[in-house]
Short mmCIF file of C-alpha atoms in Angstrom, two decimals:
data_model
loop_
_atom_site.label_atom_id
_atom_site.label_comp_id
_atom_site.label_asym_id
_atom_site.label_seq_id
_atom_site.Cartn_x
_atom_site.Cartn_y
_atom_site.Cartn_z
CA UNK A 300 15.17 -31.36 -20.20
CA UNK A 301 14.10 -34.57 -18.85
CA UNK A 302 11.71 -33.35 -16.38
CA UNK A 303 11.40 -36.89 -15.00
CA UNK A 304 14.06 -36.60 -13.05
CA UNK A 305 13.39 -32.88 -11.73
CA UNK A 306 13.38 -32.59 -7.99
CA UNK A 307 9.75 -32.62 -6.63
CA UNK A 308 8.00 -31.04 -3.85
CA UNK A 309 8.11 -32.84 -0.71
CA UNK A 310 4.75 -33.04 1.82
CA UNK A 311 5.91 -33.52 5.25
CA UNK A 312 3.33 -34.60 7.61
CA UNK A 313 2.88 -31.28 9.66
CA UNK A 314 1.49 -29.61 6.21
CA UNK A 315 4.82 -28.18 5.26
CA UNK A 316 6.14 -28.42 1.72
CA UNK A 317 9.85 -28.51 1.05
CA UNK A 318 10.23 -26.60 -1.98
CA UNK A 319 13.17 -28.06 -4.92
CA UNK A 320 15.46 -24.85 -5.93
CA UNK A 321 14.14 -24.09 -9.51
CA UNK A 322 14.64 -20.99 -11.77
CA UNK A 323 11.77 -18.47 -12.73
CA UNK A 324 11.67 -16.92 -15.81
CA UNK A 325 9.76 -13.93 -16.68
CA UNK A 326 6.05 -14.11 -16.97
CA UNK A 327 5.32 -14.48 -21.28
CA UNK A 328 2.55 -12.60 -19.91
CA UNK A 329 4.17 -9.25 -18.98
CA UNK A 330 4.55 -6.27 -21.34
CA UNK A 331 8.06 -6.11 -23.07
CA UNK A 332 8.17 -3.07 -20.26
CA UNK A 333 7.74 -4.80 -17.50
CA UNK A 334 10.25 -7.78 -19.03
CA UNK A 335 12.90 -5.10 -19.49
CA UNK A 336 12.38 -3.71 -15.77
CA UNK A 337 12.89 -7.38 -14.39
CA UNK A 338 16.28 -7.88 -16.57
CA UNK A 339 17.82 -4.77 -15.07
CA UNK A 340 17.42 -6.28 -11.33
CA UNK A 341 20.63 -8.40 -12.35
CA UNK A 342 22.51 -4.93 -11.68
CA UNK A 343 20.73 -3.47 -8.99
CA UNK A 344 21.70 -3.79 -5.50
CA UNK A 345 18.98 -5.78 -3.42
CA UNK A 346 16.64 -3.22 -1.86
CA UNK A 347 17.17 -3.18 2.30
CA UNK A 348 13.54 -3.49 3.50
CA UNK A 349 15.09 -3.18 7.14
CA UNK A 350 17.62 -0.45 6.71
CA UNK A 351 20.32 -2.36 8.23
CA UNK A 352 22.19 -0.40 10.82
CA UNK A 353 20.69 2.71 9.61
CA UNK A 354 19.26 4.86 12.51
CA UNK A 355 15.65 5.47 11.38
CA UNK A 356 16.38 9.71 10.60
CA UNK A 357 19.37 8.33 8.25
CA UNK A 358 16.70 5.63 6.94
CA UNK A 359 14.35 9.10 6.54
CA UNK A 360 16.64 10.44 4.63
CA UNK A 361 17.68 6.77 2.30
CA UNK A 362 14.13 6.71 0.88
CA UNK A 363 13.47 10.47 0.10
CA UNK A 364 16.96 10.22 -1.38
CA UNK A 365 15.84 7.26 -3.38
CA UNK A 366 12.21 8.25 -4.34
CA UNK A 367 13.49 11.58 -5.60
CA UNK A 368 14.02 10.92 -9.10
CA UNK A 369 11.10 9.71 -9.80
CA UNK A 370 9.51 12.66 -7.83
CA UNK A 371 11.70 14.81 -10.27
CA UNK A 372 9.73 13.09 -13.27
CA UNK A 373 6.66 12.83 -12.28
CA UNK A 374 7.03 16.81 -11.52
CA UNK A 375 7.82 16.63 -14.94
CA UNK A 376 5.04 14.94 -16.56
CA UNK A 377 2.27 16.21 -14.42
CA UNK A 378 1.91 20.11 -13.31
CA UNK A 379 0.57 20.13 -9.93
CA UNK A 380 0.54 22.28 -7.17
CA UNK A 381 1.85 21.32 -3.54
CA UNK A 382 1.09 23.23 -0.55
CA UNK A 383 2.76 22.13 3.04
CA UNK A 384 -0.28 23.03 5.38
CA UNK A 385 -1.73 21.63 8.48
CA UNK A 386 -5.90 19.93 8.43
CA UNK A 387 -7.41 18.90 11.74
CA UNK A 388 -4.33 19.69 13.44
CA UNK A 389 -1.66 17.33 11.33
CA UNK A 390 0.75 18.02 8.64
CA UNK A 391 0.02 17.38 4.93
CA UNK A 392 0.29 17.67 1.56
CA UNK A 393 -2.48 19.50 -0.42
CA UNK A 394 -1.56 18.52 -3.82
CA UNK A 395 -3.82 19.69 -6.64
CA UNK A 396 -3.83 19.91 -10.22
CA UNK A 397 -1.59 22.63 -11.39
CA UNK A 398 -4.46 26.05 -12.54
CA UNK A 399 -6.76 25.13 -10.57
CA UNK A 400 -9.47 23.33 -12.18
CA UNK A 401 -10.14 20.49 -9.69
CA UNK A 402 -13.07 18.72 -9.08
CA UNK A 403 -14.36 20.86 -5.81
CA UNK A 404 -16.99 18.31 -4.58
CA UNK A 405 -14.67 15.33 -3.95
CA UNK A 406 -11.24 14.84 -1.92
CA UNK A 407 -8.90 11.88 -1.53
CA UNK A 408 -6.96 11.15 1.39
CA UNK A 409 -3.42 9.41 1.05
CA UNK A 410 -1.79 7.39 3.45
CA UNK A 411 1.94 6.97 1.95
CA UNK A 412 3.92 3.88 2.19
CA UNK A 413 7.03 3.23 4.65
CA UNK A 414 6.63 0.38 7.15
CA UNK A 415 4.74 2.90 9.21
CA UNK A 416 8.19 4.40 9.98
CA UNK A 417 9.84 6.00 6.66
CA UNK A 418 7.86 7.64 3.47
CA UNK A 419 7.40 10.64 4.49
CA UNK A 420 7.34 12.70 2.04
CA UNK A 421 8.90 10.87 -0.57
CA UNK A 422 6.71 8.42 -0.88
CA UNK A 423 3.98 10.47 -0.34
CA UNK A 424 4.28 12.35 -3.45
CA UNK A 425 4.80 9.19 -5.18
CA UNK A 426 1.58 7.97 -4.45
CA UNK A 427 -0.34 11.67 -4.72
CA UNK A 428 1.30 13.79 -7.82
CA UNK A 429 -0.20 11.45 -10.70
CA UNK A 430 -3.49 10.65 -8.95
CA UNK A 431 -4.26 14.32 -8.00
CA UNK A 432 -3.57 15.41 -11.71
CA UNK A 433 -4.82 12.55 -13.89
CA UNK A 434 -7.85 12.37 -11.76
CA UNK A 435 -8.27 16.51 -11.57
CA UNK A 436 -8.55 15.64 -7.81
CA UNK A 437 -7.46 17.14 -4.92
CA UNK A 438 -5.33 15.05 -2.74
CA UNK A 439 -4.26 15.57 1.02
CA UNK A 440 -1.79 13.38 1.97
CA UNK A 441 -1.02 12.90 5.83
CA UNK A 442 1.88 12.91 7.92
CA UNK A 443 0.43 10.08 10.47
CA UNK A 444 2.84 10.01 13.47
CA UNK A 445 5.01 6.67 12.89
CA UNK A 446 7.73 4.46 14.81
CA UNK A 447 10.00 4.29 16.88
CA UNK A 448 8.58 7.75 18.01
CA UNK A 449 4.82 6.17 17.96
CA UNK A 450 2.81 3.39 17.90
CA UNK A 451 -0.49 2.05 16.83
CA UNK A 452 -2.93 3.35 17.06
CA UNK A 453 -0.97 7.07 16.77
CA UNK A 454 -1.78 6.71 13.05
CA UNK A 455 -5.18 5.87 12.20
CA UNK A 456 -6.13 8.40 14.95
CA UNK A 457 -4.17 11.59 12.71
CA UNK A 458 -5.75 10.24 10.17
CA UNK A 459 -9.37 10.17 11.14
CA UNK A 460 -8.12 13.71 12.49
CA UNK A 461 -8.18 15.34 9.08
CA UNK A 462 -10.88 13.18 8.03
CA UNK A 463 -13.31 14.46 10.42
CA UNK A 464 -12.01 18.19 9.43
CA UNK A 465 -12.25 17.57 5.86
CA UNK A 466 -16.29 16.37 6.62
CA UNK A 467 -16.84 20.41 6.95
CA UNK A 468 -16.52 20.96 3.53
CA UNK A 469 -17.11 17.75 1.81
CA UNK A 470 -19.76 14.95 2.18
CA UNK A 471 -18.38 11.67 3.25
CA UNK A 472 -19.45 9.85 0.59
CA UNK A 473 -17.47 11.59 -1.36
CA UNK A 474 -14.63 11.75 0.44
CA UNK A 475 -11.75 8.24 -0.79
CA UNK A 476 -8.89 7.09 0.90
CA UNK A 477 -6.17 4.82 -0.61
CA UNK A 478 -2.62 4.02 0.46
CA UNK A 479 0.05 1.90 -0.74
CA UNK A 480 2.13 -0.65 1.44
CA UNK A 481 1.37 0.51 5.02
CA UNK A 482 -0.34 3.23 3.83
CA UNK A 483 -2.40 0.89 2.30
CA UNK A 484 -2.86 -1.52 5.49
CA UNK A 485 -3.23 1.56 7.22
CA UNK A 486 -6.51 2.66 5.01
CA UNK A 487 -7.76 -0.56 5.95
CA UNK A 488 -7.36 0.38 9.82
CA UNK A 489 -8.98 3.72 8.76
CA UNK A 490 -12.44 2.36 7.37
CA UNK A 491 -13.17 -0.10 10.47
CA UNK A 492 -11.73 3.06 12.96
CA UNK A 493 -14.26 5.77 11.10
CA UNK A 494 -17.84 4.04 11.81
CA UNK A 495 -16.24 2.56 15.31
CA UNK A 496 -15.58 6.11 16.40
CA UNK A 497 -18.62 8.34 15.51
CA UNK A 498 -17.79 9.17 12.21
CA UNK A 499 -19.69 8.35 9.03
CA UNK A 500 -17.86 5.46 6.54
CA UNK A 501 -16.11 7.04 3.51
CA UNK A 502 -17.23 6.86 0.28
CA UNK A 503 -14.64 4.26 -1.10
CA UNK A 504 -11.05 3.41 0.00
CA UNK A 505 -8.48 1.93 -1.99
CA UNK A 506 -5.87 -1.03 -0.35
CA UNK A 507 -2.58 -1.32 -2.64
CA UNK A 508 0.40 -3.68 -1.73
CA UNK A 509 -1.13 -4.30 1.60
CA UNK A 510 -4.34 -5.89 3.19
CA UNK A 511 -6.32 -5.56 6.43
CA UNK A 512 -4.29 -8.40 7.78
CA UNK A 513 -0.20 -8.12 8.88
CA UNK A 514 2.56 -8.25 5.68
CA UNK A 515 3.61 -11.47 6.95
CA UNK A 516 0.17 -13.56 7.27
CA UNK A 517 -0.25 -16.22 4.59
CA UNK A 518 2.32 -18.15 2.27
CA UNK A 519 3.04 -15.02 -0.29
CA UNK A 520 5.72 -13.67 2.09
CA UNK A 521 7.77 -17.12 1.29
CA UNK A 522 7.09 -17.13 -1.91
CA UNK A 523 7.91 -13.52 -2.67
CA UNK A 524 11.02 -13.74 -0.59
CA UNK A 525 12.39 -15.76 -2.67
CA UNK A 526 11.71 -14.74 -6.45
CA UNK A 527 11.38 -11.36 -5.34
CA UNK A 528 13.71 -10.39 -3.07
CA UNK A 529 11.92 -6.92 -1.94
CA UNK A 530 11.10 -7.97 1.21
CA UNK A 531 13.30 -11.01 2.89
CA UNK A 532 11.08 -14.37 3.50
CA UNK A 533 10.41 -15.20 7.42
CA UNK A 534 13.32 -17.22 8.80
CA UNK A 535 13.96 -20.72 8.16
CA UNK A 536 14.22 -21.57 11.58
CA UNK A 537 11.12 -20.66 12.84
CA UNK A 538 12.62 -17.29 14.64
CA UNK A 539 10.42 -13.94 14.55
CA UNK A 540 10.86 -11.95 11.48
CA UNK A 541 12.76 -8.19 11.55
CA UNK A 542 10.06 -5.92 12.22
CA UNK A 543 10.50 -3.46 9.64
CA UNK A 544 8.01 -1.18 11.38
CA UNK A 545 10.18 -0.62 13.96
CA UNK A 546 8.18 -1.23 16.91
CA UNK A 547 5.07 0.42 15.83
CA UNK A 548 2.63 -2.32 16.64
CA UNK A 549 4.56 -3.31 20.15
CA UNK A 550 2.06 -4.15 22.87
CA UNK A 551 -0.78 -4.38 20.13
CA UNK A 552 -2.98 -7.84 20.06
CA UNK A 553 -2.43 -9.73 17.05
CA UNK A 554 -6.22 -9.89 15.89
CA UNK A 555 -6.87 -6.38 17.06
CA UNK A 556 -9.47 -5.48 14.82
CA UNK A 557 -8.01 -1.57 14.89
CA UNK A 558 -4.86 -2.85 13.39
CA UNK A 559 -5.92 -5.28 11.10
CA UNK A 560 -9.48 -5.58 10.87
CA UNK A 561 -9.47 -8.23 7.98
CA UNK A 562 -9.75 -10.79 10.92
CA UNK A 563 -13.00 -9.85 11.82
CA UNK A 564 -16.16 -9.83 9.74
CA UNK A 565 -18.17 -7.63 11.66
CA UNK A 566 -15.99 -5.06 11.31
CA UNK A 567 -15.52 -5.84 7.09
CA UNK A 568 -19.04 -5.14 6.84
CA UNK A 569 -18.43 -1.72 7.53
CA UNK A 570 -16.52 -1.24 4.66
CA UNK A 571 -17.33 0.94 1.75
CA UNK A 572 -16.68 -0.06 -1.07
CA UNK A 573 -13.04 -1.37 -1.68
CA UNK A 574 -10.35 -1.62 -4.49
CA UNK A 575 -7.09 -3.91 -3.45
CA UNK A 576 -4.27 -4.26 -5.65
CA UNK A 577 -1.35 -6.60 -5.08
CA UNK A 578 0.94 -8.92 -7.45
CA UNK A 579 1.93 -12.31 -8.30
CA UNK A 580 5.51 -11.83 -6.82
CA UNK A 581 4.26 -9.43 -3.95
CA UNK A 582 4.69 -10.35 -0.49
CA UNK A 583 1.35 -8.70 0.29
CA UNK A 584 -0.22 -11.21 -2.21
CA UNK A 585 -1.87 -13.18 0.85
CA UNK A 586 -3.04 -10.26 3.18
CA UNK A 587 -4.28 -8.58 -0.15
CA UNK A 588 -6.40 -11.65 -1.56
CA UNK A 589 -7.46 -12.96 1.96
CA UNK A 590 -9.17 -9.08 2.56
CA UNK A 591 -11.01 -9.47 -0.68
CA UNK A 592 -12.44 -12.68 0.53
CA UNK A 593 -13.76 -11.46 3.67
CA UNK A 594 -14.97 -8.34 2.47
CA UNK A 595 -17.06 -10.68 -0.63
CA UNK A 596 -17.95 -12.41 2.62
CA UNK A 597 -18.92 -9.30 4.73
CA UNK A 598 -21.35 -8.48 1.82
CA UNK A 599 -19.20 -5.27 0.75
CA UNK A 600 -18.18 -4.68 -2.78
CA UNK A 601 -14.54 -5.27 -3.05
CA UNK A 602 -12.74 -5.65 -6.37
CA UNK A 603 -9.08 -7.37 -6.22
CA UNK A 604 -6.57 -6.42 -8.99
CA UNK A 605 -3.63 -8.76 -9.05
CA UNK A 606 -0.74 -8.08 -11.60
CA UNK A 607 0.45 -10.75 -13.27
CA UNK A 608 4.63 -10.60 -12.59
CA UNK A 609 4.66 -7.70 -10.67
CA UNK A 610 6.00 -6.78 -7.11
CA UNK A 611 5.30 -4.86 -4.34
CA UNK A 612 3.26 -1.52 -5.03
CA UNK A 613 3.97 -1.85 -8.81
CA UNK A 614 1.21 1.03 -9.38
CA UNK A 615 4.06 3.58 -8.45
CA UNK A 616 5.55 2.17 -12.15
CA UNK A 617 4.22 4.64 -14.59
CA UNK A 618 6.73 3.71 -17.24
CA UNK A 619 5.01 0.36 -17.44
CA UNK A 620 1.46 -0.66 -19.23
CA UNK A 621 0.66 -2.57 -16.07
CA UNK A 622 1.58 0.35 -13.52
CA UNK A 623 -0.52 2.58 -15.62
CA UNK A 624 -3.22 -0.23 -15.92
CA UNK A 625 -3.27 -0.02 -12.07
CA UNK A 626 -3.16 3.84 -11.84
CA UNK A 627 -5.77 3.33 -14.86
CA UNK A 628 -8.27 1.52 -11.96
CA UNK A 629 -7.40 3.73 -9.15
CA UNK A 630 -8.84 6.50 -10.94
CA UNK A 631 -11.86 4.88 -12.44
CA UNK A 632 -12.55 2.95 -9.51
CA UNK A 633 -13.11 6.59 -7.40
CA UNK A 634 -15.00 7.85 -10.67
CA UNK A 635 -17.71 5.48 -9.46
CA UNK A 636 -17.46 5.02 -5.78
CA UNK A 637 -17.69 8.70 -4.97
CA UNK A 638 -20.40 9.86 -6.76
#
């Protein structure tokens, strides 16, 4: 190919860049398994993040049906006990290694993904089963209130209620909180909420597939929308994007520190050690990078892992080395910081 005649970016006076169409190959740094998975996408339908015209009850069924085969594989690979109960008045899944033997002094709180409107309990199980089994930990996954029935701060209030109840049995420094996608954003909200409401800070938090600012912030939603397609890019005409949260943040100030602490250094300074995981093809790449930078600026120990060629919440994919490496990093992070 004669690159001298190839289309080039056009830089406009307002700072916008008009990007020419181009073919993006599979990364030569990706594992063979990840490359094979990427090739499979040619035969897979695009994931409809907004849910189309499906009502929310139907959408929740769709997500759980989609997750069911993965959960079945995880239950085969990892022996865990799953108990449905309540803690602090909130429904939870209490996931522990089968046969006992779990760490008696440490506990993890999982906040499932699902755009603040779906994901219970299919996504919750995908996020909790391998962590409980591989870490020998008790993982408490929270059925926090979601849209369209509820609005922020309902979810983080529920997380705080579960956390406060667990303080009766665990030291705060031995409680970790983590989540993917909406659950990652909710984890950041919890790290801001707890000390602001008279509760001791957790020992460590994991923000995966998200950041402490909205998912649409930064440039990655534009890039990811065209190279990954898990979520559509922002509309080219400048109109408002589809609200995949079904109104969860309606009426919330766009810079409210209880919703988006990443904008506020004073709030970020209260965070415990934080692990952030994203991917180069993920729409959450910009929020993750920005949140990590803000934490470092605030003097907080923050670790950022960016999976090469990986998309949104790639740590769910334990069948590829990149996904297993991410899970191993999560386990090591909590082992070190919940001492």
